[in-house]
N, CA and C of each residue as an Amber inpcrd file, in Angstrom:
protein
   561
 -60.3100000  86.9080000 108.3520000 -61.2470000  86.1190000 108.4230000
 -60.9000000  84.9230000 108.0140000 -61.3780000  83.6580000 108.6210000
 -61.0040000  82.3610000 108.3440000 -62.2680000  81.4610000 108.6220000
 -62.4680000  80.7870000 107.5330000 -63.6750000  79.7060000 107.6670000
 -62.9650000  78.3140000 107.8040000 -63.5580000  77.5690000 108.6990000
 -62.9820000  76.0880000 108.9600000 -64.4110000  75.1570000 108.8750000
 -64.1230000  74.1800000 107.9670000 -65.1270000  73.3260000 107.8490000
 -65.5580000  72.5840000 108.8590000 -66.8620000  72.2780000 109.1330000
 -67.5520000  71.4290000 110.1700000 -66.8470000  70.0960000 110.2450000
 -66.5690000  69.5160000 108.9780000 -65.9960000  68.1150000 109.0130000
 -64.5920000  68.0200000 109.7110000 -63.8690000  69.0410000 109.8910000
 -62.5940000  68.9900000 110.7440000 -63.1330000  69.0540000 112.0610000
 -64.2230000  69.8340000 112.4910000 -64.6090000  69.7810000 113.8530000
 -65.4360000  68.6520000 114.2840000 -65.9290000  68.0730000 113.4720000
 -66.7960000  66.8470000 113.8060000 -65.9040000  65.8460000 114.5490000
 -64.6680000  65.7180000 114.3730000 -63.6990000  64.6130000 114.9860000
 -63.6530000  64.8690000 116.5090000 -63.9580000  66.1010000 116.9700000
 -63.8440000  66.6180000 118.2020000 -65.1820000  66.3330000 119.0410000
 -66.3720000  66.0680000 118.3070000 -67.5780000  65.6840000 119.0520000
 -68.1160000  67.1050000 119.6120000 -67.7870000  68.1900000 119.0830000
 -68.1690000  69.6110000 119.6160000 -69.6520000  69.6720000 119.7070000
 -70.4690000  69.0080000 119.0300000 -71.8300000  69.2210000 119.2570000
 -72.5800000  68.7670000 120.3660000 -71.9770000  67.6200000 120.9270000
 -72.6730000  67.0220000 122.1600000 -73.0530000  68.0550000 123.2310000
 -72.0600000  68.7310000 123.4590000 -72.1890000  69.6680000 124.5950000
 -73.1750000  70.7530000 124.5080000 -73.4540000  70.9390000 123.2240000
 -74.4390000  72.1230000 122.9520000 -75.8060000  71.4040000 122.6170000
 -76.0520000  70.3120000 123.0680000 -77.3640000  69.6760000 122.6290000
 -78.4080000  70.3920000 123.6070000 -79.5150000  70.9390000 123.0010000
 -80.4840000  71.6990000 123.6050000 -81.4480000  70.7160000 124.4960000
 -81.9800000  71.2070000 125.6190000 -82.6560000  70.4290000 126.4460000
 -84.2260000  70.6610000 126.3840000 -84.4270000  71.8310000 125.5460000
 -85.8140000  72.1360000 125.3190000 -86.5480000  71.1610000 124.3780000
 -87.6400000  70.6860000 124.6360000 -88.3700000  69.9120000 123.7300000
 -89.2750000  70.8260000 122.8930000 -89.4700000  70.4880000 121.5210000
 -90.3150000  71.4050000 120.6560000 -91.6430000  71.3280000 121.3220000
 -92.4550000  72.5810000 121.1150000 -93.6330000  72.8590000 121.6920000
 -94.8950000  72.2170000 120.8480000 -96.0700000  72.3040000 121.1360000
 -97.0740000  72.0470000 120.2390000 -98.1440000  73.0390000 120.2550000
 -97.8210000  74.2260000 120.2150000 -98.7630000  75.2700000 120.1890000
 -99.0920000  75.7310000 118.9180000 -99.8070000  74.9430000 118.1610000
 -99.9710000  75.3470000 116.6630000-101.5100000  75.5750000 116.5290000
-101.7480000  76.5270000 115.6010000-103.2190000  76.6830000 115.3690000
-103.9230000  75.5440000 115.0020000-105.1920000  75.3840000 115.3880000
-106.0430000  74.1630000 115.0870000-106.1250000  73.8130000 113.6180000
-106.1480000  74.8520000 112.7860000-106.1560000  74.4680000 111.2430000
-104.8150000  74.2540000 110.7570000-103.6920000  74.2300000 111.4240000
-102.3000000  73.9590000 110.9000000-102.0170000  72.4190000 111.1450000
-101.6530000  71.8160000 110.0110000-101.1140000  70.5670000 110.0940000
 -99.6250000  70.6030000 109.9440000 -99.0010000  69.5330000 110.5720000
 -97.4600000  69.2620000 110.4030000 -97.3320000  68.8380000 109.0620000
 -96.4400000  69.5590000 108.3850000 -96.0450000  69.1620000 106.9020000
 -94.7240000  68.5600000 106.8780000 -94.5710000  67.6320000 106.2340000
 -93.1960000  66.8500000 106.1940000 -92.4610000  67.1970000 104.9780000
 -91.2320000  67.7530000 105.0000000 -90.4750000  68.0880000 103.9930000
 -90.1030000  66.7810000 103.1060000 -89.9020000  66.8970000 101.7290000
 -89.5840000  65.7510000 101.0410000 -87.9850000  65.6060000 101.0250000
 -87.3420000  66.7780000 101.1580000 -85.9020000  66.8340000 101.5380000
 -85.3540000  68.1970000 101.8310000 -84.1950000  68.2660000 102.1390000
 -83.5590000  69.4500000 102.5390000 -82.0490000  69.6170000 102.0550000
 -81.4840000  70.8790000 101.9360000 -80.2240000  71.0920000 101.5060000
 -79.7530000  72.3810000 101.9480000 -78.4260000  72.5870000 101.8980000
 -77.8990000  73.8510000 102.4880000 -78.2440000  74.9700000 101.2010000
 -78.1540000  76.1080000 101.6470000 -78.4490000  77.2810000 100.6660000
 -77.4090000  78.3510000 100.8760000 -76.1250000  78.0970000 100.4480000
 -75.0440000  78.8130000 100.7940000 -74.6650000  79.7670000  99.5170000
 -75.6290000  80.5620000  99.2330000 -75.5300000  81.5550000  97.8110000
 -74.3690000  82.3760000  98.0690000 -73.8910000  82.7640000  99.1850000
 -72.7580000  83.6900000  99.1720000 -71.4960000  83.0800000  99.5220000
 -71.4210000  81.7530000  99.5550000 -70.1750000  81.1160000 100.0590000
 -69.7160000  80.2450000  98.7460000 -68.5560000  79.4490000  98.8830000
 -67.9950000  78.8310000  97.7460000 -67.7970000  77.3150000  98.3530000
 -68.5740000  76.7960000  99.3990000 -68.5280000  75.5010000  99.6960000
 -69.9330000  75.0670000  99.8610000 -70.1720000  73.8290000 100.4700000
 -71.4860000  73.2990000 100.5680000 -72.1600000  73.6400000 102.0490000
 -71.3010000  74.2370000 102.8230000 -71.8450000  74.6140000 104.3730000
 -72.3270000  73.3230000 104.8370000 -71.4590000  72.1470000 104.8140000
 -71.6800000  70.7730000 105.3170000 -73.0370000  70.3340000 105.0500000
 -73.3330000  70.2510000 103.5660000 -74.6360000  69.8190000 103.1890000
 -74.9860000  68.3600000 103.4820000 -73.9730000  67.6450000 103.5550000
 -74.1580000  66.3150000 104.1100000 -74.8440000  66.0330000 105.3930000
 -74.8520000  67.1110000 106.1790000 -75.4110000  66.8890000 107.5950000
 -76.7890000  67.6560000 107.4280000 -77.3190000  68.2130000 106.3540000
 -78.5530000  68.8890000 106.4050000 -79.7260000  67.9270000 106.7010000
 -79.7150000  66.7010000 106.2890000 -80.8360000  65.9000000 106.8150000
 -80.9730000  65.6450000 108.2000000 -80.0360000  65.8320000 108.8530000
 -80.1230000  65.7680000 110.5220000 -80.9010000  66.8360000 111.1270000
 -81.3880000  67.9020000 110.3000000 -82.2220000  68.8400000 110.9050000
 -83.7390000  68.6320000 110.7760000 -83.9510000  67.6470000 109.8340000
 -85.5000000  67.1440000 109.6910000 -85.6170000  65.7260000 110.0320000
 -84.7830000  65.1940000 110.7920000 -84.9150000  63.6000000 111.0390000
 -85.6730000  63.3720000 112.4020000 -86.2730000  64.5240000 113.0190000
 -87.1400000  64.4090000 114.2920000 -86.4380000  63.8950000 115.5230000
 -85.0830000  64.0030000 115.4360000 -84.1430000  63.5320000 116.4310000
 -83.6190000  64.7970000 116.9360000 -83.7010000  64.9750000 118.3880000
 -82.9230000  65.9330000 119.1680000 -81.4720000  65.6570000 119.4650000
 -80.9900000  64.4620000 119.0330000 -79.6070000  64.2390000 119.0810000
 -78.8290000  64.5560000 118.0600000 -79.2970000  64.6570000 116.7800000
 -78.4730000  65.0490000 115.5490000 -78.7950000  66.4310000 115.3000000
 -77.8670000  67.0090000 114.6020000 -78.0430000  68.3970000 114.0620000
 -77.1800000  68.6830000 112.7360000 -77.7070000  69.7390000 112.1360000
 -77.0140000  70.3580000 111.0190000 -76.4530000  71.5990000 111.6220000
 -75.0830000  71.8660000 111.3010000 -74.3590000  72.9100000 111.7830000
 -73.7290000  73.7190000 110.7010000 -73.7400000  75.0650000 110.7310000
 -73.1300000  75.7300000 109.6760000 -71.4070000  75.4620000 109.8170000
 -70.6420000  75.8790000 108.8010000 -69.2850000  75.8200000 109.1970000
 -69.0020000  76.6790000 110.3190000 -67.7370000  76.7340000 111.0040000
 -67.5700000  77.8480000 111.9460000 -66.7560000  79.0060000 111.4240000
 -66.8530000  80.0810000 111.8220000 -66.1440000  81.3450000 111.4670000
 -65.5250000  81.9970000 112.6050000 -64.3360000  82.5300000 112.3870000
 -63.6010000  83.0640000 113.3310000 -63.7330000  84.6770000 113.3230000
 -63.6030000  85.3920000 114.4080000 -63.5910000  86.8500000 114.5270000
 -64.9990000  87.5120000 114.7410000 -66.0850000  87.2440000 114.1090000
 -67.3860000  87.8790000 114.4460000 -68.5790000  86.9520000 113.9980000
 -69.7120000  87.1560000 114.9400000 -70.8980000  86.5070000 114.5960000
 -71.5340000  86.6530000 113.1810000 -70.8780000  87.6480000 112.5420000
 -71.4160000  87.8070000 111.0940000 -70.5900000  87.1620000 110.1540000
 -70.5630000  85.9280000 110.3080000 -69.7870000  84.9050000 109.4350000
 -68.4100000  85.4300000 109.1460000 -67.6130000  85.8470000 110.0240000
 -66.2730000  86.2840000 110.1350000 -66.1660000  87.5080000 109.0480000
 -67.3400000  88.2510000 108.6910000 -67.1220000  89.2800000 107.7970000
 -67.0380000  88.7950000 106.2910000 -67.2130000  87.5580000 106.0600000
 -67.1750000  86.9440000 104.7210000 -68.4290000  86.8550000 103.9590000
 -69.7070000  86.8860000 104.5970000 -70.9240000  86.9360000 103.8100000
 -72.0500000  87.2280000 104.8240000 -73.1500000  87.6810000 104.0280000
 -74.2490000  88.2540000 104.8430000 -75.1520000  87.2680000 105.4710000
 -75.0740000  85.8920000 105.0410000 -75.7700000  84.8420000 105.6430000
 -75.6610000  83.6980000 104.9470000 -76.3600000  82.6690000 105.3890000
 -76.4010000  81.3520000 104.7490000 -77.7700000  80.6000000 105.2820000
 -78.0680000  79.5710000 104.6370000 -79.4570000  79.1050000 104.9210000
 -79.5060000  77.6490000 104.7340000 -80.7650000  77.0750000 105.2360000
 -81.1180000  75.7350000 104.9990000 -82.4900000  75.7300000 104.3530000
 -82.5790000  74.9860000 103.1880000 -83.6550000  74.9890000 102.2920000
 -84.5040000  73.6230000 102.3950000 -85.6480000  73.8180000 102.7420000
 -86.6190000  72.7200000 102.7890000 -87.5480000  72.5500000 101.5120000
 -87.2860000  71.3740000 100.8500000 -88.3090000  71.2040000  99.7230000
 -89.5000000  70.4510000 100.1770000 -90.5530000  71.0710000 100.1140000
 -91.7760000  70.5260000 100.7330000 -92.4520000  69.6220000  99.6240000
 -92.0500000  69.5270000  98.4740000 -92.4460000  68.6850000  97.5180000
 -93.7460000  69.1840000  96.6880000 -94.3280000  70.2020000  97.2140000
 -95.4330000  70.8330000  96.6370000 -95.5810000  72.1900000  97.1890000
 -96.3820000  73.1770000  96.7010000 -96.6200000  74.4840000  97.1830000
 -97.5100000  74.2360000  98.4970000 -97.0060000  75.0050000  99.4610000
 -97.6550000  75.1840000 100.8970000 -97.9220000  76.4910000 101.4120000
 -98.7890000  76.6260000 102.2180000 -98.9330000  78.0860000 102.7230000
 -98.6350000  77.8340000 104.3360000 -97.7350000  78.5190000 104.8110000
 -97.1480000  78.3420000 106.2360000 -97.8540000  79.0330000 107.1760000
 -98.0340000  78.4810000 108.5270000 -98.6250000  79.0700000 109.5270000
 -97.4950000  79.2250000 110.6130000 -96.6420000  78.1440000 110.6830000
 -95.4130000  78.2600000 111.8000000 -94.2700000  77.5580000 111.1120000
 -93.0810000  77.8640000 111.5150000 -91.9100000  77.0700000 111.3650000
 -91.3720000  77.1300000 112.7790000 -91.3070000  75.8860000 113.3580000
 -90.4520000  75.7620000 114.6960000 -89.1650000  75.2770000 114.4330000
 -88.1030000  75.9750000 114.9310000 -86.7870000  75.6260000 114.7790000
 -86.1120000  75.3140000 116.2580000 -85.5620000  74.1590000 116.2160000
 -84.7470000  74.0880000 117.6850000 -83.2790000  74.2630000 117.3090000
 -82.8090000  75.4650000 117.6080000 -81.4870000  75.8800000 117.4370000
 -80.7040000  75.3180000 118.5980000 -79.2850000  75.3990000 118.4760000
 -78.4260000  75.1820000 119.7690000 -78.8250000  75.9940000 120.8170000
 -78.3800000  75.6970000 121.9650000 -78.5630000  76.4120000 123.3520000
 -77.7190000  77.6290000 123.5170000 -76.6650000  77.6730000 122.7180000
 -75.7280000  78.8680000 122.7790000 -76.6580000  80.2860000 122.1970000
 -76.3480000  81.2090000 122.9280000 -77.1930000  82.6490000 122.4920000
 -76.3070000  83.3120000 121.6750000 -76.5130000  83.7380000 120.6280000
 -77.8770000  83.7440000 120.0480000 -77.6710000  83.5880000 118.3720000
 -78.6140000  82.9510000 117.8280000 -78.6890000  82.8460000 116.4320000
 -79.7650000  83.8200000 115.8970000 -79.4930000  84.5470000 114.9120000
 -80.4490000  85.3580000 114.0590000 -80.9410000  84.8020000 112.8990000
 -82.1480000  84.5570000 112.8380000 -82.7540000  83.8470000 111.4460000
 -84.0930000  84.5390000 111.1000000 -84.5190000  84.2880000 109.8950000
 -85.7740000  84.6340000 109.4030000 -86.2400000  83.5870000 108.4210000
 -87.4500000  83.4780000 108.1530000 -88.1270000  82.5010000 107.1130000
 -88.4690000  83.1440000 106.0460000 -88.2500000  82.3750000 104.7880000
 -88.7820000  82.7630000 103.6610000 -89.4570000  81.6560000 103.0150000
 -90.1290000  81.8880000 101.7720000 -90.8920000  80.8220000 101.1010000
 -90.8400000  81.1910000  99.5950000 -90.4600000  80.2960000  98.8220000
 -90.3600000  80.5760000  97.3370000 -90.6420000  79.3500000  96.4020000
 -90.4260000  79.4740000  95.2460000 -90.8840000  78.4520000  94.3520000
 -89.4390000  77.9690000  93.4900000 -88.4000000  78.2910000  93.7630000
 -87.1930000  78.0250000  93.0320000 -86.0350000  77.8000000  94.0870000
 -85.3370000  76.6400000  93.7540000 -84.2210000  76.1690000  94.5350000
 -82.9810000  76.6210000  94.0380000 -83.0940000  77.2810000  92.7000000
 -81.7770000  77.6980000  92.1370000 -81.0150000  78.5910000  93.0110000
 -79.6610000  78.4430000  93.0330000 -78.7220000  79.1510000  93.9350000
 -77.9030000  80.1500000  92.9770000 -77.9770000  81.4340000  93.5460000
 -77.1470000  82.4510000  93.0280000 -77.2080000  83.5900000  94.0920000
 -76.3420000  84.4530000  93.7730000 -76.1430000  85.7670000  94.7220000
 -77.6160000  86.5630000  94.8420000 -78.2100000  86.3430000  93.9180000
 -79.6220000  87.1180000  93.8280000 -80.6770000  86.2010000  94.1710000
 -80.5980000  85.0510000  94.6550000 -81.6390000  83.9650000  94.7290000
 -82.6440000  84.5330000  95.8880000 -82.1310000  85.2320000  96.8390000
 -83.1560000  85.6530000  97.9090000 -84.3420000  86.5510000  97.2380000
 -84.0120000  87.1450000  96.0100000 -85.0690000  87.9990000  95.3080000
 -86.2490000  87.1090000  94.8320000 -85.9560000  85.6330000  94.8240000
 -87.1340000  84.8180000  94.3520000 -87.9620000  84.2860000  95.5040000
 -87.6910000  84.7470000  96.7010000 -88.3170000  84.2750000  97.8220000
 -89.2130000  85.4570000  98.5970000 -90.2180000  85.1920000  99.2980000
 -90.9580000  86.2180000 100.0920000 -90.7520000  85.8460000 101.5180000
 -90.2580000  87.0460000 102.3880000 -90.0230000  86.7660000 103.5430000
 -91.3780000  86.6320000 104.3310000 -91.5550000  85.4370000 105.0060000
 -93.0220000  85.2510000 105.7350000 -92.8340000  85.3550000 107.2150000
 -91.7730000  85.1840000 107.7470000 -91.6210000  85.5640000 109.2880000
 -90.2990000  86.4220000 109.4530000 -90.4680000  87.4050000 110.1230000
 -89.3690000  88.3100000 110.5790000 -88.3610000  87.8170000 111.2290000
 -87.0970000  88.5340000 111.1520000 -86.0200000  88.0520000 111.7510000
 -86.0890000  88.0190000 113.3490000 -85.5050000  87.0510000 114.0000000
 -85.6780000  86.9620000 115.5100000 -84.1580000  86.4880000 115.8030000
 -83.8210000  86.8460000 117.0740000 -82.5570000  86.5580000 117.5420000
 -82.6880000  85.7440000 118.8390000 -82.5000000  84.3300000 118.5850000
 -83.0860000  83.3800000 119.6950000 -81.9800000  82.2740000 119.8700000
 -82.1490000  81.4110000 120.9430000 -81.3500000  80.1920000 121.1390000
 -82.6250000  79.0870000 121.6720000 -81.9570000  78.0250000 121.5260000
 -83.1140000  76.9360000 121.8750000 -84.3620000  76.8020000 120.8600000
 -85.4520000  76.5100000 121.4970000 -86.6040000  76.2220000 120.5920000
 -87.3800000  77.7060000 120.3260000 -87.5850000  77.7930000 118.9940000
 -88.3410000  79.1510000 118.6780000 -89.3180000  78.6460000 117.5510000
 -90.4160000  79.3190000 117.7770000 -91.6270000  79.1700000 116.6930000
 -91.5430000  80.4690000 115.9820000 -91.3620000  80.5460000 114.7570000
 -91.5390000  81.6340000 113.6490000 -93.0090000  81.5530000 113.2990000
 -93.7290000  82.5770000 113.4900000 -95.2020000  82.6880000 113.0650000
 -95.1030000  83.3360000 111.7130000 -95.6530000  82.6520000 110.5820000
 -95.8170000  83.2450000 109.2060000 -96.8460000  84.4120000 109.3430000
 -96.5190000  85.4280000 108.7020000 -97.4620000  86.4710000 108.5130000
 -97.5920000  86.9500000 107.1550000 -97.7500000  85.8750000 106.2760000
 -97.9270000  86.1020000 104.7630000 -99.0610000  85.0850000 104.2460000
 -99.6060000  85.3690000 103.3200000-100.4530000  84.4430000 102.6800000
 -99.9230000  83.8440000 101.3700000 -98.4300000  84.0650000 101.1960000
 -97.7150000  83.4670000 100.2490000 -97.7140000  82.0260000 100.2420000
 -97.5750000  81.3830000  99.1410000 -97.3750000  80.0110000  98.9870000
 -96.1060000  79.7260000  98.2020000 -95.5810000  78.5730000  98.4070000
 -94.3310000  78.1340000  97.8650000 -93.8680000  76.8600000  98.0570000
 -93.1270000  76.1890000  97.2910000 -92.5980000  74.7070000  97.5240000
 -91.3650000  74.8220000  98.5170000 -90.6840000  75.8610000  98.4720000
 -89.2580000  75.8140000  99.2510000 -89.5460000  76.7380000 100.5490000
 -89.1510000  76.0600000 101.6750000 -89.1380000  76.9790000 103.0080000
 -87.6150000  77.2210000 103.2390000 -87.1570000  78.4000000 103.4340000
 -85.8040000  78.6900000 103.6670000 -85.6220000  79.3160000 104.9710000
 -84.7310000  78.7150000 105.7110000 -84.3680000  79.3270000 107.1210000
 -83.0190000  80.0280000 106.9060000 -83.1370000  81.3740000 106.8890000
 -82.0750000  82.1010000 106.4830000 -81.3990000  82.8570000 107.7910000
 -80.1870000  82.3860000 107.8860000 -79.2470000  82.7290000 109.1750000
 -78.4670000  83.9990000 108.7820000 -78.6110000  84.9450000 109.6530000
 -77.7910000  86.1940000 109.3350000 -76.6150000  86.5420000 110.5440000
 -76.8370000  85.7360000 111.6300000 -75.6730000  85.9210000 112.8360000
 -75.7580000  84.6510000 113.5840000 -74.5290000  84.4880000 114.0410000
 -74.1760000  82.9830000 114.4590000 -73.9040000  83.3070000 115.9760000
 -74.0040000  82.3450000 116.7940000 -73.7490000  82.2520000 118.2370000
 -72.2250000  81.9720000 118.3660000 -71.6440000  82.2420000 119.4940000
 -70.2070000  81.8470000 119.7830000 -70.3030000  80.2010000 120.0690000
 -69.4060000  79.5930000 119.6450000 -69.2360000  78.1550000 119.9320000
 -69.0720000  77.8550000 121.4290000 -69.7510000  76.8910000 122.1080000
 -69.5910000  76.7270000 123.5040000 -67.9350000  76.3490000 123.7080000
 -67.5320000  77.1860000 124.7700000 -66.0880000  77.0760000 125.0450000
 -65.1570000  77.8050000 124.2070000 -65.5500000  78.3880000 123.1120000
 -64.6940000  79.1420000 122.3360000 -65.4220000  80.4360000 121.8630000
 -65.1140000  81.6030000 122.5430000 -65.8320000  82.9460000 122.1250000
 -65.2920000  83.4540000 120.9630000 -64.3260000  83.0910000 120.3750000
 -63.8670000  83.6760000 119.1160000 -64.1650000  82.8380000 117.8110000
 -65.0810000  81.8090000 117.9010000 -65.5270000  81.1370000 116.8550000
 -66.8790000  81.0350000 116.8410000 -67.5920000  81.1940000 115.6960000
 -69.1220000  81.2970000 115.7290000 -69.6240000  80.2230000 114.8230000
 -70.9060000  79.5730000 115.3590000 -71.5190000  78.6800000 114.4090000
 -72.8190000  78.3970000 114.9800000 -73.7150000  78.1930000 114.0380000
 -75.0910000  77.9900000 114.3570000 -75.3880000  76.4350000 114.1320000
 -76.3740000  76.0660000 114.9850000 -76.8390000  74.4660000 115.0860000
 -78.2630000  74.5200000 114.8060000 -78.7300000  73.6320000 114.0990000
 -80.2610000  73.2500000 113.9040000 -80.5410000  71.8470000 114.0720000
 -80.9870000  71.5040000 115.2280000 -81.3200000  70.1010000 115.8350000
 -82.7380000  69.7290000 115.0650000 -83.7150000  70.5380000 115.0130000
 -85.0990000  70.0680000 114.3510000 -85.8050000  70.9910000 113.8970000
 -86.4670000  70.7680000 112.8690000 -87.4400000  71.6920000 112.3330000
 -88.8500000  71.1490000 112.0650000 -89.7580000  72.0020000 112.6100000
 -91.2040000  71.3270000 112.1950000 -91.9000000  72.5200000 111.5500000
 -92.5300000  72.0990000 110.3940000 -93.2040000  72.9970000 109.6220000
 -94.7390000  72.7600000 109.6140000 -95.4940000  73.8240000 109.8820000
 -96.9230000  73.7200000 110.0910000 -97.5170000  74.7790000 109.0400000
 -98.6930000  74.1620000 108.4450000 -99.3420000  75.0680000 107.5710000
-100.4640000  74.2250000 106.8300000-100.8020000  74.6030000 105.5660000
-101.6240000  73.8600000 104.6990000-101.1300000  73.6860000 103.1980000
-101.3860000  72.4040000 102.8230000-100.8280000  71.9950000 101.4520000
-101.7410000  72.6220000 100.4420000
């Protein structure tokens, strides 16, 4: 199993061909407001690198032309057998209750992800224990609305990715892309 950093791939412009054409929807419950994250970061608790943290803000910049991408992995959609998952952590700045998290993934099928909510950004191999799963796992591509099914509140929204799609044009390398995230709920 081999991991290759995104920064090496960036010089090839590999993201452009995978830009999704789906526009985010606006089918939110009437009581849900769009909540703006204060910041975000990668949550690579099972890895030993930043999983391209410098690009994380591109997932919350409201642009469909920029994206955060995981590193890419060879051999299998399960991170090349190196780890069970990785994530993107949104700091909402204060506790929120979620109704929906809309994520615009890359157009390659498929990314498997689930949504967690918590009150700690501390990273360790047991950090998922500090979070409550609020939306079940879904295997998707393009625009997907995760509906929260929990009354939990928390400051940190975690998009936890457990399986990666193949890279466009290279079926032996796997990488997930997130172009945009819209969080809806109550503060």
